[in-house]
């Protein structure tokens, strides 16, 4: 931790910071870069391939993107994301990537220290967040997986170093340091245009160092409470619309000792990701010791010899990439599998239907197995059975799982182990009410895909609380490629606030 961090993580007596960023993954890193005075401008000779965007950019030559109207610039853009500002920043950084091109960014970056905004970035791990395997060894966090495969950039608690990123390598990069250039300098190469998670973790940590952002980052920081009150009247009698936020928690040192900290800030940015708490079925018997919610349990059981090719099948519940990873792992060790999921195998919403076969052959193999291997049909895949459109009802103490099939009939299967891999929810327990009041639908659990935090699309400020921002998966942006647009929106909003403050 830097001296700056030590000075500000004290008793809270310092002048309030402009912003505290909770989370040091790609979202937090990109926002810190922008708040440190690094300012994007359009290159004078650049011509964007999107005619409407090019016309708008030409209307304000020499004006920083952060000072322009992001709503106006992003109007009319379309792509693989619902956020207009995310599409805008992605279009500026990677102008023709969706058409298979490799055109250079139309942006140039200037380090203007006078534009810097005081901030601190708090993270449990090293800069890079979940890309660093800081939890105990597991299938997802570097526990010796034998067969590397893809991993989504935003859905894991920690990510194994040998796994290949789901996104193309150049989509994992942050502003003004292309991944391919960094890899070339490290004498590393991309595998089918995809980098390993270990490379990306190293890249993010290196990015913070190379861009001089380190003094703003505090690792080993666990936030336990964020509180705010009613805005107090100013000296003139007018009420300041922005309350002060009080952020408290503890720092974990290398010797595991804990030191409390407290901070005051005018703004708080939530950038923690969403994979802290595995989703649960809420069924009878789900708390039994043979029912697990993390892939690591399968690896631990395999190493301990608790599951073998001669065991009863491992039941894997879910139809996403984590469930597919578990199937691949079990298949590698010849462990029999029953694979249950609620959707039909031809459901267009299944993630497998959104992945190109050439880049992701291993996942498409799992999808093929799901499609071709019903539990009742003859087995072309020895040791694997799928249960499409089956609803789990309960688990019994004698290691039995009870299902209802599509016809309404009950079926019972003996299993050795159960992995429930149906997604995860963010852990915002440090917020009042665990942040549920901030969601689009306050009556439902927070979910990156179905119920994110409700934010203004052009500032990423909470619609419910002035001064509180959310970005990345918490705001519905689920890939590194698009979380940077949230950073642009937050930075632009904070800079406008600072500019409007009285001298």
Coordinates of N, CA and C in Angstrom, one line a residue, residues 150 207 494 497:
X150 N -12.2 -22.2 -22.1 CA -12.6 -20.8 -22.0 C -13.2 -20.4 -20.7
X207 N -0.6 -3.0 -16.1 CA -1.3 -1.7 -16.6 C -1.2 -0.7 -15.5
X494 N -18.4 12.8 -13.0 CA -17.7 13.3 -11.8 C -17.0 14.6 -12.2
X497 N -19.4 17.4 -12.3 CA -19.7 17.8 -10.9 C -18.6 18.7 -10.3

